[in-house]
Short mmCIF file of C-alpha atoms in Angstrom, two decimals:
data_model
loop_
_atom_site.label_atom_id
_atom_site.label_comp_id
_atom_site.label_asym_id
_atom_site.label_seq_id
_atom_site.Cartn_x
_atom_site.Cartn_y
_atom_site.Cartn_z
CA MET A 216 112.37 97.60 101.36
CA HIS A 217 112.02 99.81 98.58
CA GLY A 218 111.76 103.54 98.67
CA TYR A 219 110.02 105.91 95.97
CA GLY A 220 109.48 104.69 92.30
CA PRO A 221 108.15 101.60 90.95
CA THR A 222 108.70 98.14 92.48
CA PRO A 223 111.75 96.06 90.29
CA GLN A 224 110.28 93.38 88.03
CA GLN A 225 111.41 89.68 88.71
CA GLN A 226 113.23 88.06 86.08
CA THR A 227 111.25 86.36 84.06
CA THR A 228 112.22 82.69 82.96
CA SER A 229 113.05 82.37 79.04
CA ARG A 230 110.74 80.17 77.41
CA PRO A 231 110.28 79.28 73.79
CA SER A 232 107.84 81.00 71.72
CA PRO A 233 104.23 79.50 71.34
CA ALA A 234 105.17 78.36 67.71
CA THR A 235 108.03 76.76 68.99
CA LEU A 236 106.10 74.90 71.73
CA THR A 237 103.32 73.74 68.89
CA THR A 238 105.87 72.17 66.96
CA VAL A 239 107.69 70.50 69.50
CA ARG A 240 104.56 68.72 70.80
CA VAL A 241 102.92 67.78 66.99
CA ILE A 242 106.74 65.98 66.76
CA LEU A 243 106.69 64.06 69.86
CA VAL A 244 102.65 62.96 69.54
CA THR A 245 103.42 61.74 66.05
CA VAL A 246 106.81 60.10 67.12
CA THR A 247 104.72 58.36 70.02
CA VAL A 248 101.48 57.32 67.74
CA LEU A 249 103.83 56.10 64.88
CA SER A 250 105.99 54.02 67.37
CA CYS A 251 102.81 52.33 68.90
CA GLY A 252 104.09 53.93 72.39
CA LEU A 253 107.54 52.01 72.46
CA LEU A 254 108.84 55.91 72.04
CA GLY A 255 106.34 57.35 74.50
CA TRP A 256 109.27 57.74 76.88
CA VAL A 257 110.61 60.49 74.71
CA ALA A 258 107.89 62.79 75.43
CA MET A 259 108.15 61.93 78.84
CA LEU A 260 111.92 62.66 78.86
CA ARG A 261 110.94 65.90 77.21
CA LEU A 262 108.22 66.76 79.90
CA ALA A 263 110.70 65.63 83.04
CA ILE A 264 113.33 67.99 81.95
CA VAL A 265 111.08 70.89 81.48
CA THR A 266 109.27 70.62 84.97
CA ARG A 267 111.95 69.08 86.82
CA ARG A 268 109.83 67.53 89.21
CA PRO A 269 110.58 64.30 91.10
CA ARG A 270 107.39 62.66 89.90
CA ASP A 271 107.71 63.29 86.08
CA TRP A 272 111.13 61.59 86.50
CA VAL A 273 109.58 58.73 88.35
CA LEU A 274 106.60 58.41 85.73
CA LEU A 275 109.36 58.35 82.92
CA VAL A 276 111.04 55.43 84.60
CA VAL A 277 107.73 53.61 84.59
CA VAL A 278 107.03 54.41 81.17
CA MET A 279 110.35 53.13 80.17
CA VAL A 280 109.72 49.94 81.96
CA LEU A 281 106.34 49.52 80.06
CA ASN A 282 107.68 50.25 77.06
CA ALA A 283 110.44 47.49 77.14
CA ALA A 284 108.21 45.29 78.42
CA LEU A 285 105.96 45.69 75.44
CA PHE A 286 108.85 45.44 73.31
CA ALA A 287 109.99 42.26 74.89
CA PHE A 288 106.46 40.99 74.34
CA ILE A 289 106.12 41.60 70.51
CA VAL A 290 109.35 39.76 70.15
CA SER A 291 108.02 36.58 71.86
CA THR A 292 104.67 36.52 69.83
CA PRO A 293 105.08 34.02 66.77
CA ASP A 294 105.90 35.91 63.18
CA ASP A 295 102.44 34.87 61.59
CA PRO A 296 99.84 36.45 63.07
CA ASP A 297 97.35 33.24 62.41
CA ASP A 298 99.63 31.61 65.14
CA MET A 299 98.64 34.15 67.81
CA SER A 300 95.93 33.37 70.15
CA ASP A 301 93.07 35.85 70.57
CA ALA A 302 94.03 36.49 74.06
CA SER A 303 97.66 37.85 73.21
CA VAL A 304 96.51 39.64 70.19
CA LEU A 305 93.75 41.64 72.74
CA LEU A 306 96.39 41.88 75.52
CA MET A 307 98.72 43.53 73.31
CA LEU A 308 96.33 46.33 71.52
CA LEU A 309 95.04 47.52 74.86
CA TRP A 310 98.47 47.49 76.48
CA ILE A 311 99.42 49.77 73.31
CA VAL A 312 96.10 52.06 73.56
CA ALA A 313 96.78 52.39 77.42
CA LEU A 314 100.11 53.47 76.85
CA LEU A 315 99.48 55.80 73.74
CA ALA A 316 96.62 57.33 75.96
CA GLY A 317 97.97 57.88 79.00
CA VAL A 318 101.45 59.06 77.70
CA ILE A 319 99.92 61.75 75.02
CA THR A 320 97.24 63.06 77.69
CA TYR A 321 99.64 63.27 80.48
CA TYR A 322 102.17 65.02 78.57
CA LEU A 323 100.38 67.53 77.08
CA TYR A 324 98.34 68.78 79.99
CA VAL A 325 101.14 69.04 82.20
CA GLU A 326 103.59 70.72 79.81
CA ILE A 327 100.61 73.32 78.39
CA ARG A 328 99.86 73.92 82.55
CA HIS A 329 103.69 74.42 83.04
CA TYR A 330 104.11 77.10 80.61
CA SER A 331 100.77 78.64 81.45
CA SER A 332 101.85 79.20 84.84
CA LEU A 333 105.24 80.59 83.95
CA ARG A 334 103.49 83.16 81.67
CA SER A 335 101.00 84.31 84.80
CA LEU A 336 104.52 84.57 86.88
CA GLY A 337 106.27 86.28 84.18
CA SER A 338 103.49 89.39 83.58
CA PRO A 339 104.76 92.90 85.19
CA ALA A 340 102.76 93.87 88.45
CA PRO A 341 100.95 97.13 87.85
CA TYR A 342 102.80 100.10 89.62
CA THR A 343 101.68 100.76 92.75
CA ALA A 344 102.69 104.06 94.52
CA THR A 345 104.45 104.13 97.72
CA ALA A 346 102.98 106.32 100.80
CA PRO A 347 105.17 109.03 102.20
CA ALA A 348 107.14 107.58 105.25
CA HIS A 349 106.26 111.02 107.65
CA PRO A 350 102.98 111.76 108.17
CA THR A 351 101.80 115.00 107.01
CA PRO A 352 101.32 117.32 110.23
CA LEU A 353 98.04 118.05 111.27
CA PRO A 354 96.94 121.97 111.67
CA TYR A 355 97.44 123.59 115.01
CA GLN A 356 94.30 122.74 117.84
CA GLN A 357 93.70 124.50 120.80
CA HIS A 358 93.12 122.59 123.93
CA PRO A 359 89.54 122.11 125.15
CA THR A 360 90.32 124.16 128.26
CA GLN A 361 91.78 127.27 126.13
CA GLN A 362 88.79 126.85 123.74
CA HIS A 363 86.24 126.97 127.17
CA GLN A 364 88.25 129.88 128.27
CA HIS A 365 87.77 131.56 124.89
CA GLN A 366 84.24 131.05 124.93
CA GLN A 367 83.01 132.41 128.08
CA PRO A 368 84.15 135.89 127.68
CA GLN A 369 81.98 135.89 124.41
CA GLN A 370 79.18 134.32 125.98
CA HIS A 371 79.38 137.10 129.00
CA HIS A 372 79.25 139.95 126.67
CA GLN A 373 76.52 138.62 124.69
CA GLN A 374 74.15 138.80 127.93
CA PRO A 375 71.92 141.74 127.90
CA GLN A 376 72.39 143.93 130.87
CA PRO A 377 69.28 145.81 132.80
CA ASN A 378 69.05 149.54 132.67
CA PRO A 379 68.64 150.90 136.27
CA TYR A 380 67.00 153.99 135.14
CA THR A 381 64.04 152.32 133.46
CA VAL A 382 60.81 152.11 135.71
CA GLN A 383 58.79 149.26 135.03
CA THR A 384 55.00 150.01 135.22
CA PRO A 385 52.95 147.15 136.46
CA PRO A 386 50.03 145.91 134.17
CA PRO A 387 46.68 147.28 134.12
CA THR A 388 44.31 144.99 136.64
CA PRO A 389 41.61 143.91 134.56
CA THR A 390 38.20 145.05 136.12
CA PRO A 391 35.80 141.71 136.50
CA ALA A 392 33.28 141.82 133.88
CA PRO A 393 30.39 140.94 136.51
CA GLN A 394 30.64 144.16 138.53
CA ARG A 395 30.82 145.87 135.65
CA LEU A 396 27.24 144.90 134.42
CA ASP A 397 25.67 145.25 138.06
CA GLN A 398 26.92 149.16 137.89
CA VAL A 399 25.17 149.40 134.56
CA ARG A 400 22.13 147.65 135.90
CA ALA A 401 21.90 149.93 138.72
CA GLU A 402 22.05 153.04 136.62
CA LEU A 403 19.53 151.81 134.32
CA ASP A 404 16.97 151.21 137.38
CA GLU A 405 17.77 154.50 138.94
CA LEU A 406 16.74 156.10 135.38
CA SER A 407 13.68 154.49 135.25
CA ASP A 408 12.50 155.41 138.19
CA TYR A 409 13.21 158.94 137.64
CA LEU A 410 10.98 158.66 134.68
CA ARG A 411 8.36 157.54 136.54
CA LYS A 412 8.82 159.91 139.23
CA GLU A 413 8.50 162.62 136.13
CA ASN A 414 5.34 161.08 134.45
CA ARG A 415 3.41 161.11 137.94
CA GLU A 416 4.54 164.78 138.79
CA GLY A 417 3.13 165.62 135.17
CA GLU A 418 -0.03 163.84 135.57
CA GLY A 419 -0.76 165.26 138.75
CA ARG A 420 -0.53 168.86 137.65
#
């Protein structure tokens, strides 16, 4: 574990420059093509040394056996090309083409992939700040029962208390409307009777 500060970077593997790698690849491919595949083991030996994988060492042995067999086949053919059969010529051409294509394709693909993975592993990791080991203390919090005790007196003072000296007057009882109308009708009847009586007395005189 590391404390505060940037994380230490892993030691990067030393690798040749891109220009050097390109030059080496061009030379090995040219040698393989000019030798008709007989020197293809050189490129495979370079690849096995770079990757250090058992599979590449096994393929190096296979290519060396194929190269030796191809060399023996070429030596066993007649010196005059006209004396060679068509089957022998076709077999030799297919052998050379397959050996050239297989060695060059596999060598370039594996070596380029190998150095690309080294470049990605050797890139520096971004700086990440580590969190403090001790958590920040939280502000003081009261217990729920204490908060309830503090809130009860405040609620008690907020409630209004009744005044014992105030006299509450009962609300006036509304007079029913039908009784008032009957009283007015009775008064009007009495007034009309009185006027009739006065008129009769005036006519008698």
